[in-house]
Tab-separated table of C-alpha atoms and ligand atoms in Angstrom:
chain	number	residue	atom	x	y	z
A	1	UNK	CA	7.675	10.704	-30.354
A	2	UNK	CA	7.178	9.072	-33.410
A	3	UNK	CA	3.203	10.708	-33.117
A	4	UNK	CA	3.132	14.677	-33.691
A	5	UNK	CA	0.293	15.152	-31.054
A	6	UNK	CA	2.649	13.074	-29.062
A	7	UNK	CA	5.090	15.711	-29.815
A	8	UNK	CA	3.265	18.657	-29.722
A	9	UNK	CA	1.792	17.958	-26.141
A	10	UNK	CA	5.281	16.891	-25.106
A	11	UNK	CA	6.208	19.631	-26.360
A	12	UNK	CA	4.618	22.453	-24.469
A	13	UNK	CA	5.051	20.856	-21.207
A	14	UNK	CA	9.004	21.165	-22.087
A	15	UNK	CA	8.122	25.559	-23.003
A	16	UNK	CA	5.171	26.121	-20.169
A	17	UNK	CA	7.441	24.089	-17.446
A	18	UNK	CA	11.152	24.660	-18.253
A	19	UNK	CA	12.845	24.461	-15.031
A	20	UNK	CA	11.257	20.438	-14.193
A	21	UNK	CA	13.504	17.502	-15.158
A	22	UNK	CA	11.238	14.756	-12.838
A	23	UNK	CA	8.058	16.396	-14.686
A	24	UNK	CA	9.429	16.250	-17.800
A	25	UNK	CA	10.754	12.400	-17.920
A	26	UNK	CA	7.768	10.957	-16.215
A	27	UNK	CA	5.426	12.584	-19.043
A	28	UNK	CA	8.153	11.616	-21.560
A	29	UNK	CA	7.843	7.823	-20.326
A	30	UNK	CA	3.555	8.424	-20.112
A	31	UNK	CA	3.367	9.550	-24.028
A	32	UNK	CA	5.978	7.176	-25.666
A	33	UNK	CA	3.535	4.637	-23.929
A	34	UNK	CA	0.417	5.901	-25.693
A	35	UNK	CA	2.380	5.937	-29.115
A	36	UNK	CA	0.737	1.758	-31.132
A	37	UNK	CA	-2.615	3.352	-30.120
A	38	UNK	CA	-3.193	7.037	-30.114
A	39	UNK	CA	-4.024	7.280	-33.697
A	40	UNK	CA	-7.153	4.974	-32.879
A	41	UNK	CA	-8.098	7.776	-30.796
A	42	UNK	CA	-8.869	10.707	-32.427
A	43	UNK	CA	-11.097	11.840	-30.469
A	44	UNK	CA	-8.772	12.588	-27.481
A	45	UNK	CA	-7.206	15.349	-29.804
A	46	UNK	CA	-9.830	16.508	-30.666
A	47	UNK	CA	-11.351	17.306	-26.712
A	48	UNK	CA	-7.928	18.143	-25.457
A	49	UNK	CA	-7.920	15.435	-23.658
A	50	UNK	CA	-3.641	14.982	-23.222
A	51	UNK	CA	-3.623	18.316	-23.004
A	52	UNK	CA	-6.021	18.707	-19.638
A	53	UNK	CA	-4.551	15.439	-18.433
A	54	UNK	CA	-1.372	16.724	-18.481
A	55	UNK	CA	-2.084	20.248	-16.842
A	56	UNK	CA	-3.209	19.720	-12.903
A	57	UNK	CA	-6.159	21.066	-12.079
A	58	UNK	CA	-4.942	22.978	-9.564
A	59	UNK	CA	-1.148	24.128	-7.997
A	60	UNK	CA	-0.945	25.811	-4.199
A	61	UNK	CA	1.432	26.681	-2.870
A	62	UNK	CA	1.877	28.260	0.398
A	63	UNK	CA	4.257	29.968	3.319
A	64	UNK	CA	4.637	27.646	6.095
A	65	UNK	CA	5.938	29.306	9.098
A	66	UNK	CA	6.968	28.025	12.312
A	67	UNK	CA	8.965	28.921	15.530
A	68	UNK	CA	12.077	26.840	16.346
A	69	UNK	CA	13.470	25.806	19.433
A	70	UNK	CA	15.608	28.281	19.495
A	71	UNK	CA	12.332	30.879	19.327
A	72	UNK	CA	14.148	31.523	15.802
A	73	UNK	CA	11.049	32.265	13.149
A	74	UNK	CA	11.931	29.716	10.386
A	75	UNK	CA	9.811	29.321	7.009
A	76	UNK	CA	9.403	26.528	4.808
A	77	UNK	CA	7.285	26.206	1.009
A	78	UNK	CA	4.412	24.252	1.224
A	79	UNK	CA	2.554	22.818	-1.842
A	80	UNK	CA	-0.080	21.146	-2.755
A	81	UNK	CA	-1.290	19.773	-6.315
A	82	UNK	CA	-4.462	18.671	-7.449
A	83	UNK	CA	-3.588	16.686	-10.302
A	84	UNK	CA	-7.348	14.848	-10.915
A	85	UNK	CA	-10.366	14.351	-9.838
A	86	UNK	CA	-12.610	12.347	-12.801
A	87	UNK	CA	-13.081	9.530	-11.160
A	88	UNK	CA	-12.779	10.226	-6.998
A	89	UNK	CA	-11.823	12.943	-4.963
A	90	UNK	CA	-7.915	13.513	-5.682
A	91	UNK	CA	-5.105	11.378	-2.935
A	92	UNK	CA	-2.160	11.605	-2.765
A	93	UNK	CA	0.816	11.571	0.280
A	94	UNK	CA	2.664	14.673	1.961
A	95	UNK	CA	6.734	14.352	1.452
A	96	UNK	CA	8.649	16.684	3.799
A	97	UNK	CA	12.362	16.746	2.467
A	98	UNK	CA	14.703	19.270	1.323
A	99	UNK	CA	14.931	18.210	-2.268
A	100	UNK	CA	10.885	19.390	-2.566
A	101	UNK	CA	9.658	21.614	-5.629
A	102	UNK	CA	7.132	22.009	-8.058
A	103	UNK	CA	8.465	19.320	-10.497
A	104	UNK	CA	8.999	16.722	-7.872
A	105	UNK	CA	5.738	17.525	-6.709
A	106	UNK	CA	3.978	17.777	-9.689
A	107	UNK	CA	5.957	14.085	-10.908
A	108	UNK	CA	3.809	12.623	-8.144
A	109	UNK	CA	0.835	14.124	-8.713
A	110	UNK	CA	1.026	12.919	-12.246
A	111	UNK	CA	2.339	9.394	-11.624
A	112	UNK	CA	0.004	9.261	-7.977
A	113	UNK	CA	-3.080	10.289	-10.744
A	114	UNK	CA	-2.526	6.995	-13.361
A	115	UNK	CA	-1.506	5.086	-10.444
A	116	UNK	CA	-4.443	5.191	-8.318
A	117	UNK	CA	-6.946	4.714	-11.715
A	118	UNK	CA	-5.252	1.000	-11.576
A	119	UNK	CA	-6.055	0.550	-7.973
A	120	UNK	CA	-10.404	-0.306	-9.035
A	121	UNK	CA	-11.243	1.920	-6.916
A	122	UNK	CA	-12.833	5.332	-7.012
A	123	UNK	CA	-9.827	8.291	-6.041
A	124	UNK	CA	-8.479	10.332	-8.710
A	125	UNK	CA	-5.235	11.963	-7.703
A	126	UNK	CA	-3.297	14.051	-6.181
A	127	UNK	CA	0.077	14.787	-4.248
A	128	UNK	CA	1.377	17.581	-1.758
A	129	UNK	CA	4.706	18.467	0.898
A	130	UNK	CA	7.134	20.814	1.940
A	131	UNK	CA	10.299	21.132	1.850
A	132	UNK	CA	11.710	20.863	4.915
A	133	UNK	CA	14.118	18.779	6.869
A	134	UNK	CA	13.201	16.729	9.500
A	135	UNK	CA	16.573	15.314	9.994
A	136	UNK	CA	17.650	16.072	12.870
A	137	UNK	CA	15.053	18.321	14.422
A	138	UNK	CA	13.320	18.070	18.015
A	139	UNK	CA	9.654	16.560	18.264
A	140	UNK	CA	8.305	19.692	19.315
A	141	UNK	CA	10.159	21.190	16.302
A	142	UNK	CA	8.158	18.287	13.775
A	143	UNK	CA	4.798	18.656	15.968
A	144	UNK	CA	4.586	22.339	14.901
A	145	UNK	CA	5.614	22.536	11.657
A	146	UNK	CA	2.902	19.903	10.661
A	147	UNK	CA	0.622	22.228	12.637
A	148	UNK	CA	1.653	24.922	10.868
A	149	UNK	CA	1.234	23.392	7.231
A	150	UNK	CA	-1.887	21.829	8.126
A	151	UNK	CA	-3.175	25.328	8.701
A	152	UNK	CA	-2.620	26.529	6.046
A	153	UNK	CA	-3.098	23.159	3.551
A	154	UNK	CA	-6.705	22.325	5.560
A	155	UNK	CA	-8.865	24.766	3.868
A	156	UNK	CA	-8.459	23.076	0.815
A	157	UNK	CA	-8.197	19.233	1.755
A	158	UNK	CA	-11.165	17.503	2.854
A	159	UNK	CA	-13.390	13.726	3.081
A	160	UNK	CA	-15.012	14.826	-1.082
A	161	UNK	CA	-11.902	16.540	-2.300
A	162	UNK	CA	-8.916	15.847	-1.719
A	163	UNK	CA	-7.228	13.230	1.423
A	164	UNK	CA	-3.702	13.983	1.950
A	165	UNK	CA	-1.702	10.397	3.431
A	166	UNK	CA	2.317	10.042	4.431
A	167	UNK	CA	4.745	9.749	1.997
A	168	UNK	CA	9.273	10.624	1.899
A	169	UNK	CA	9.465	12.166	5.750
A	170	UNK	CA	5.516	12.064	6.893
A	171	UNK	CA	4.964	8.814	8.436
A	172	UNK	CA	2.342	8.405	11.686
A	173	UNK	CA	3.245	10.530	13.786
A	174	UNK	CA	3.322	13.016	10.959
A	175	UNK	CA	-0.576	12.466	10.357
A	176	UNK	CA	-1.371	11.903	13.986
A	177	UNK	CA	0.200	15.984	15.154
A	178	UNK	CA	-1.295	17.089	11.376
A	179	UNK	CA	-5.034	15.297	12.362
A	180	UNK	CA	-4.390	16.412	15.578
A	181	UNK	CA	-3.889	19.825	14.541
A	182	UNK	CA	-7.254	20.011	12.338
A	183	UNK	CA	-9.261	19.543	14.687
A	184	UNK	CA	-8.833	22.177	16.553
A	185	UNK	CA	-9.348	24.179	14.014
A	186	UNK	CA	-12.692	22.897	11.942
A	187	UNK	CA	-14.041	21.558	15.627
A	188	UNK	CA	-15.575	18.055	13.983
A	189	UNK	CA	-13.406	14.573	13.790
A	190	UNK	CA	-13.737	14.061	9.458
A	191	UNK	CA	-11.391	10.931	9.634
A	192	UNK	CA	-11.940	10.110	5.448
A	193	UNK	CA	-9.659	13.470	5.272
A	194	UNK	CA	-6.548	12.201	5.644
A	195	UNK	CA	-4.978	8.452	5.612
A	196	UNK	CA	-2.225	6.249	7.881
A	197	UNK	CA	-3.640	7.219	11.070
A	198	UNK	CA	-3.162	5.850	14.209
A	199	UNK	CA	-5.561	3.013	15.341
A	200	UNK	CA	-6.365	4.259	17.688
A	201	UNK	CA	-7.842	7.556	16.114
A	202	UNK	CA	-9.237	6.105	12.625
A	203	UNK	CA	-5.698	4.140	11.463
A	204	UNK	CA	-6.340	0.609	9.426
A	205	UNK	CA	-4.910	-2.450	10.459
A	206	UNK	CA	-2.070	-3.509	7.832
A	207	UNK	CA	-1.835	0.703	5.977
A	208	UNK	CA	1.595	0.331	7.482
A	209	UNK	CA	2.950	-2.096	6.127
A	210	UNK	CA	0.448	-2.257	2.862
A	211	UNK	CA	2.743	-0.371	-0.020
A	212	UNK	CA	5.880	-2.592	1.324
A	213	UNK	CA	3.055	-6.275	1.372
A	214	UNK	CA	1.423	-4.949	-2.285
A	215	UNK	CA	5.097	-4.771	-3.519
A	216	UNK	CA	5.807	-8.136	-2.883
A	217	UNK	CA	2.187	-9.168	-4.246
A	218	UNK	CA	2.574	-7.342	-7.254
A	219	UNK	CA	6.268	-8.621	-7.220
A	220	UNK	CA	4.992	-12.779	-6.865
A	221	UNK	CA	2.723	-12.563	-9.671
A	222	UNK	CA	5.348	-10.815	-12.403
A	223	UNK	CA	7.236	-13.766	-10.983
A	224	UNK	CA	4.610	-16.593	-11.940
A	225	UNK	CA	3.459	-15.715	-14.906
A	226	UNK	CA	7.450	-13.887	-16.214
A	227	UNK	CA	10.241	-15.716	-14.532
A	228	UNK	CA	7.563	-19.104	-14.253
A	229	UNK	CA	9.610	-19.098	-10.369
A	230	UNK	CA	8.604	-17.380	-7.359
A	231	UNK	CA	10.581	-15.605	-4.259
A	232	UNK	CA	11.069	-18.624	-2.628
A	233	UNK	CA	14.544	-19.108	-1.798
A	234	UNK	CA	16.120	-16.191	-4.036
A	235	UNK	CA	18.597	-13.589	-3.340
A	236	UNK	CA	17.218	-9.659	-3.183
A	237	UNK	CA	17.782	-6.396	-3.212
A	238	UNK	CA	15.277	-4.217	-1.302
A	239	UNK	CA	16.821	-0.247	-1.320
A	240	UNK	CA	15.971	2.373	1.581
A	241	UNK	CA	15.088	1.543	4.983
A	242	UNK	CA	12.014	3.267	5.634
A	243	UNK	CA	8.114	2.894	6.443
A	244	UNK	CA	8.301	1.121	2.332
A	245	UNK	CA	11.485	-1.220	2.381
A	246	UNK	CA	11.524	-2.431	6.256
A	247	UNK	CA	7.756	-3.875	5.053
A	248	UNK	CA	9.126	-5.139	2.123
A	249	UNK	CA	11.677	-6.842	2.785
A	250	UNK	CA	9.524	-8.426	5.870
A	251	UNK	CA	6.898	-9.327	2.895
A	252	UNK	CA	9.643	-11.234	1.375
A	253	UNK	CA	11.326	-12.893	4.163
A	254	UNK	CA	7.608	-14.108	4.762
A	255	UNK	CA	7.837	-15.870	1.126
A	256	UNK	CA	11.354	-17.446	1.072
A	257	UNK	CA	13.169	-14.878	-0.210
A	258	UNK	CA	16.467	-13.648	1.188
A	259	UNK	CA	17.344	-9.968	1.663
A	260	UNK	CA	20.430	-9.275	1.699
A	261	UNK	CA	21.119	-5.238	1.653
A	262	UNK	CA	19.584	-2.079	2.862
A	263	UNK	CA	20.767	1.005	2.378
A	264	UNK	CA	19.552	5.087	3.479
A	265	UNK	CA	20.937	8.063	1.930
A	266	UNK	CA	24.236	8.036	3.615
A	267	UNK	CA	25.926	4.770	2.670
A	268	UNK	CA	24.517	0.409	2.290
A	269	UNK	CA	24.726	-2.436	4.896
A	270	UNK	CA	25.251	-5.996	3.167
A	271	UNK	CA	24.832	-8.849	5.652
A	272	UNK	CA	25.321	-12.368	3.460
A	273	UNK	CA	23.201	-14.474	6.067
A	274	UNK	CA	21.071	-12.266	5.662
A	275	UNK	CA	19.107	-8.835	7.005
A	276	UNK	CA	17.724	-8.528	10.479
A	277	UNK	CA	15.492	-7.166	10.017
A	278	UNK	CA	14.506	-6.311	13.971
A	279	UNK	CA	17.481	-4.946	13.738
A	280	UNK	CA	16.876	-2.748	11.149
A	281	UNK	CA	13.676	-1.698	12.343
A	282	UNK	CA	14.752	-0.837	16.252
A	283	UNK	CA	17.763	0.987	14.316
A	284	UNK	CA	15.159	3.134	12.081
A	285	UNK	CA	11.858	3.529	13.417
A	286	UNK	CA	13.007	2.996	17.003
A	287	UNK	CA	16.336	4.685	17.878
A	288	UNK	CA	15.328	6.825	14.396
A	289	UNK	CA	19.467	5.648	13.606
A	290	UNK	CA	21.659	5.809	10.445
A	291	UNK	CA	21.653	2.402	8.666
A	292	UNK	CA	25.759	1.523	9.149
A	293	UNK	CA	24.613	1.361	12.898
A	294	UNK	CA	23.375	-2.226	11.624
A	295	UNK	CA	26.920	-3.251	10.966
A	296	UNK	CA	28.679	-2.094	13.737
A	297	UNK	CA	25.552	-5.033	15.841
A	298	UNK	CA	25.864	-7.588	13.729
A	299	UNK	CA	28.921	-10.257	12.897
A	300	UNK	CA	29.343	-10.453	9.361
A	301	UNK	CA	27.548	-7.724	8.451
A	302	UNK	CA	30.121	-5.328	6.825
A	303	UNK	CA	28.445	-1.076	6.187
A	304	UNK	CA	29.610	0.709	2.395
A	305	UNK	CA	29.146	4.643	2.311
A	306	UNK	CA	27.850	5.971	-0.580
A	307	UNK	CA	24.115	4.370	-1.357
A	308	UNK	CA	24.308	4.376	-4.867
A	309	UNK	CA	27.147	1.372	-5.120
A	310	UNK	CA	24.652	-1.024	-3.542
A	311	UNK	CA	24.328	-2.245	-6.425
A	312	UNK	CA	27.255	-4.312	-6.998
A	313	UNK	CA	26.160	-7.055	-5.258
A	314	UNK	CA	24.087	-9.636	-6.959
A	315	UNK	CA	21.279	-9.906	-6.486
A	316	UNK	CA	18.081	-12.024	-8.356
A	317	UNK	CA	15.386	-9.812	-7.640
A	318	UNK	CA	16.097	-5.689	-6.967
A	319	UNK	CA	13.541	-3.832	-4.988
A	320	UNK	CA	14.038	0.146	-5.162
A	321	UNK	CA	12.842	1.177	-2.846
A	322	UNK	CA	14.827	4.767	-1.478
A	323	UNK	CA	12.907	7.620	-3.668
A	324	UNK	CA	13.317	8.932	-7.572
A	325	UNK	CA	16.408	7.711	-9.932
A	326	UNK	CA	17.909	5.593	-7.831
A	327	UNK	CA	18.350	3.053	-10.817
A	328	UNK	CA	20.425	4.869	-13.782
A	329	UNK	CA	22.234	3.805	-16.855
A	330	UNK	CA	25.009	2.528	-14.366
A	331	UNK	CA	22.787	0.858	-12.256
A	332	UNK	CA	21.351	-0.865	-14.673
A	333	UNK	CA	24.090	-1.837	-16.187
A	334	UNK	CA	25.866	-3.877	-12.402
A	335	UNK	CA	21.717	-5.007	-11.910
A	336	UNK	CA	22.106	-7.538	-15.135
A	337	UNK	CA	25.382	-8.055	-14.893
A	338	UNK	CA	24.263	-9.130	-11.107
A	339	UNK	CA	22.039	-11.782	-12.513
A	340	UNK	CA	18.377	-10.443	-12.175
A	341	UNK	CA	16.155	-11.935	-12.863
A	342	UNK	CA	13.219	-9.495	-12.105
A	343	UNK	CA	12.953	-5.592	-10.946
A	344	UNK	CA	9.884	-3.830	-9.333
A	345	UNK	CA	9.878	-0.466	-8.415
A	346	UNK	CA	8.524	0.889	-5.090
A	347	UNK	CA	9.692	3.491	-4.844
A	348	UNK	CA	8.151	6.263	-6.660
A	349	UNK	CA	10.258	6.404	-10.603
A	350	UNK	CA	13.108	4.176	-9.171
A	351	UNK	CA	14.218	3.819	-12.695
A	352	UNK	CA	15.553	6.577	-15.161
A	353	UNK	CA	13.747	6.334	-19.043
A	354	UNK	CA	17.105	4.814	-19.743
A	355	UNK	CA	17.836	2.257	-17.236
A	356	UNK	CA	14.315	0.736	-17.796
A	357	UNK	CA	15.514	0.468	-21.687
A	358	UNK	CA	18.407	-1.318	-20.522
A	359	UNK	CA	16.609	-3.865	-18.102
A	360	UNK	CA	13.596	-4.602	-21.067
A	361	UNK	CA	16.525	-5.784	-23.903
A	362	UNK	CA	18.592	-7.704	-21.438
A	363	UNK	CA	14.731	-9.244	-21.174
A	364	UNK	CA	15.163	-8.529	-17.677
A	365	UNK	CA	10.689	-7.648	-16.432
A	366	UNK	CA	10.746	-3.872	-14.998
A	367	UNK	CA	6.835	-3.917	-12.667
A	368	UNK	CA	6.323	0.348	-13.258
A	369	UNK	CA	6.279	1.995	-9.316
A	370	UNK	CA	2.590	3.475	-10.088
A	371	UNK	CA	1.084	-0.544	-10.394
A	372	UNK	CA	3.499	-1.713	-7.714
A	373	UNK	CA	3.803	0.415	-5.238
A	374	UNK	CA	-0.168	1.535	-5.342
A	375	UNK	CA	-0.621	-1.014	-2.443
A	376	UNK	CA	-0.977	1.975	0.171
A	377	UNK	CA	-3.619	3.986	-0.932
A	378	UNK	CA	-5.375	1.560	-1.979
A	379	UNK	CA	-5.278	0.698	1.888
A	380	UNK	CA	-6.442	4.005	2.650
A	381	UNK	CA	-9.410	3.394	0.565
A	382	UNK	CA	-9.829	0.373	2.801
A	383	UNK	CA	-8.826	3.501	5.429
A	384	UNK	CA	-11.876	5.538	4.535
A	385	UNK	CA	-14.052	2.966	3.794
A	386	UNK	CA	-14.086	2.172	7.624
A	387	UNK	CA	-14.015	4.816	8.810
A	388	UNK	CA	-17.283	6.021	6.661
A	389	UNK	CA	-18.770	3.288	7.957
A	390	UNK	CA	-17.938	3.634	10.659
A	391	UNK	CA	-16.150	-0.249	11.267
A	392	UNK	CA	-12.481	-2.055	11.131
A	393	UNK	CA	-12.030	-4.573	9.582
A	394	UNK	CA	-9.446	-6.948	11.632
A	395	UNK	CA	-5.804	-7.500	9.850
A	396	UNK	CA	-7.370	-11.066	7.799
A	397	UNK	CA	-9.869	-9.029	6.148
A	398	UNK	CA	-7.556	-5.618	4.844
A	399	UNK	CA	-4.552	-7.935	3.895
A	400	UNK	CA	-6.569	-10.659	1.811
A	401	UNK	CA	-8.499	-7.729	-0.032
A	402	UNK	CA	-5.332	-5.331	-0.124
A	403	UNK	CA	-3.690	-8.981	-1.912
A	404	UNK	CA	-6.454	-9.270	-4.107
A	405	UNK	CA	-6.635	-5.540	-5.647
A	406	UNK	CA	-3.060	-6.165	-5.763
A	407	UNK	CA	-3.542	-8.825	-8.527
A	408	UNK	CA	-5.979	-7.478	-10.161
A	409	UNK	CA	-3.349	-4.178	-10.549
A	410	UNK	CA	-1.341	-6.876	-12.414
A	411	UNK	CA	-3.486	-7.971	-14.723
A	412	UNK	CA	-5.089	-5.238	-15.779
A	413	UNK	CA	-0.740	-4.233	-16.828
A	414	UNK	CA	-0.728	-6.795	-18.429
A	415	UNK	CA	-3.548	-7.580	-20.215
A	416	UNK	CA	-2.964	-4.436	-21.506
A	417	UNK	CA	0.424	-4.428	-22.650
A	418	UNK	CA	-1.413	-7.251	-24.373
A	419	UNK	CA	-3.694	-5.285	-25.978
A	420	UNK	CA	-1.298	-2.778	-27.223
A	421	UNK	CA	1.021	-5.402	-29.038
A	422	UNK	CA	4.141	-4.404	-25.971
A	423	UNK	CA	2.888	-8.543	-24.031
A	424	UNK	CA	5.372	-7.672	-20.707
A	425	UNK	CA	5.782	-4.349	-20.555
A	426	UNK	CA	4.319	-3.450	-18.097
A	427	UNK	CA	5.214	0.027	-17.891
A	428	UNK	CA	3.044	1.130	-21.205
A	429	UNK	CA	0.316	-1.937	-19.935
A	430	UNK	CA	0.281	0.553	-16.270
A	431	UNK	CA	-0.193	3.348	-18.810
A	432	UNK	CA	-2.870	2.236	-20.593
A	433	UNK	CA	-5.413	0.559	-18.549
A	434	UNK	CA	-5.226	3.360	-15.851
A	435	UNK	CA	-5.122	6.713	-18.549
A	436	UNK	CA	-8.039	4.853	-21.020
A	437	UNK	CA	-9.637	4.466	-17.690
A	438	UNK	CA	-9.337	8.075	-16.454
A	439	UNK	CA	-10.119	9.797	-20.507
A	440	UNK	CA	-13.642	7.512	-20.607
A	441	UNK	CA	-14.597	9.208	-17.554
A	442	UNK	CA	-12.967	12.749	-18.657
A	443	UNK	CA	-14.895	12.299	-22.320
A	444	UNK	CA	-18.022	11.139	-20.177
A	445	UNK	CA	-17.950	15.063	-17.650
A	446	UNK	CA	-17.733	17.232	-20.810
A	447	UNK	CA	-15.274	20.210	-21.224
A	448	UNK	CA	-13.816	21.004	-17.142
B	501	NDP	P1	10.867	7.526	4.205
B	501	NDP	O1	11.041	9.030	4.301
B	501	NDP	O2	9.682	6.244	5.182
B	501	NDP	O3	12.167	6.500	4.015
B	501	NDP	C1	12.658	6.206	2.939
B	501	NDP	C2	13.874	6.133	2.736
B	501	NDP	O4	14.900	6.031	1.264
B	501	NDP	C3	14.968	6.398	4.143
B	501	NDP	O5	15.187	4.858	4.554
B	501	NDP	C4	15.748	7.194	3.276
B	501	NDP	O6	17.134	7.219	4.066
B	501	NDP	C5	15.966	6.304	2.242
B	501	NDP	N1	16.549	7.259	0.994
B	501	NDP	C6	16.285	8.525	0.681
B	501	NDP	N2	16.789	9.669	0.328
B	501	NDP	C7	17.430	8.607	-0.872
B	501	NDP	C8	19.160	8.479	-1.912
B	501	NDP	N3	19.000	9.185	-2.471
B	501	NDP	N4	19.163	7.361	-1.867
B	501	NDP	C9	19.063	6.181	-1.357
B	501	NDP	N5	18.108	6.166	0.428
B	501	NDP	C10	17.955	7.273	-0.158
B	501	NDP	O7	10.083	7.019	2.821
B	501	NDP	P2	9.200	5.897	2.552
B	501	NDP	O8	9.848	4.954	2.837
B	501	NDP	O9	7.522	6.325	2.606
B	501	NDP	O10	9.351	6.200	0.429
B	501	NDP	C11	10.325	5.900	-0.178
B	501	NDP	C12	9.696	5.418	-1.300
B	501	NDP	O11	8.583	4.393	-1.840
B	501	NDP	C13	8.891	6.894	-1.924
B	501	NDP	O12	9.603	7.556	-3.873
B	501	NDP	C14	7.677	7.323	-2.012
B	501	NDP	O13	6.857	7.758	-2.396
B	501	NDP	C15	7.989	5.825	-2.024
B	501	NDP	N6	6.172	5.363	-1.883
B	501	NDP	C16	5.756	5.514	-0.257
B	501	NDP	C17	4.504	5.264	0.176
B	501	NDP	C18	3.830	5.513	1.347
B	501	NDP	O14	2.710	3.978	1.553
B	501	NDP	N7	5.289	6.050	2.253
B	501	NDP	C19	3.684	4.869	-0.762
B	501	NDP	C20	4.220	4.912	-2.366
B	501	NDP	C21	5.566	5.174	-2.379
B	501	NDP	P3	17.012	7.812	5.237
B	501	NDP	O15	17.557	7.598	6.406
B	501	NDP	O16	18.932	8.423	4.850
B	501	NDP	O17	16.083	9.371	4.924
């Protein structure tokens, strides 16, 4: 980094958290975004704004003890990182996956804080989860784990403190078990303490679809402003086949795009005729099976082992929606060679820094995750609003609000990229737009 203050802050992160590669990656990307403006803000160094911004307010780790179907006691580790509450209570999802560790949760919490700053809604940032692996667990084991997890976490959350939601491995089933257990412990129906709830007990219409739909609303704006085109007739690849990927693919199709490939953590399916989304939904959401079943049941489709090779297939629009760092320099080169005109990050940090540099150098606009996938948390905030006023809005009302929020996020990121002299660099624009807002609130609230 050229600026000495930025470099000092980064060196401090490396020294303090030596074994946290994902965390280093997001901090580096963020600090590099400030190169063009840091000299105009001497008050940041004086007030230790960057040092405070990168250090979470609070980190909680805890033991989760539960009993499996064989009667054996199992122990997992739970986390909640409450990052920053300058503009609202902490808000962010819970991830249940064996790869979860403190580095992953801190990177997700840091990104969440910047994401929430972009939404125009009053939300701070946080994230949590566990190294519990839901794969292969029975329904009863999932319920017992969720109950054990929330039995510890409940004392740290609340509608005015910290509001968790879903993420990888946590969908409405898990949120339901956690909500039920929390109600049992506290004897209070505080709907706005967890979002992503089922519709019969305080959930919002569109929340299930929101992240995926929001990705497409953002990409629509990006295509219009930066490529002079839209989804109609474009070949699209959506990686993953979870909550985000499925509803992203649904909206791509509604907007006239053709999704030709999707994946899971084992491999990918290629269907040149266009993916049959009802079949994907049946396999992944109903049967909870592997994506390779698709190729067995759909004529003309092929399955290939190894999810990263999905980028061997050419596409015009790339929407990585599975997990972090799924696109590195090798995949980025394939995406460029395949004639891609735009990439929008649906998952959190799916592209490495090197991948983004290569895409930018090839003139391909990149929508950064914190802007592109903010539709999920935005609709969670709309869920909280409905819980507070004890009313339910229609699908169309929520969808319209979501659409407006995503347009606003694109404009904020694009305008900030112009203001800092890097027009069209939405990675920089999103970081700057959000950080300036949160930093202003931090300065106004004094040294806390
Ligand atoms: P899900 O658990 O519903 O789905 C994750 C999908 O990604 C699954 O298809 C999974 O495959 C696949 N996957 C996991 N690891 C890999 C890998 N290494 N390579 C390829 N595929 C992989 O999670 P979500 O859809 O909720 O989340 C996906 C991403 O979107 C995450 O980065 C999450 O943080 C982000 N996000 C989610 C939001 C939400 O509202 N849910 C909001 C904003 C961001 P398999 O079936 O084999 O496990």
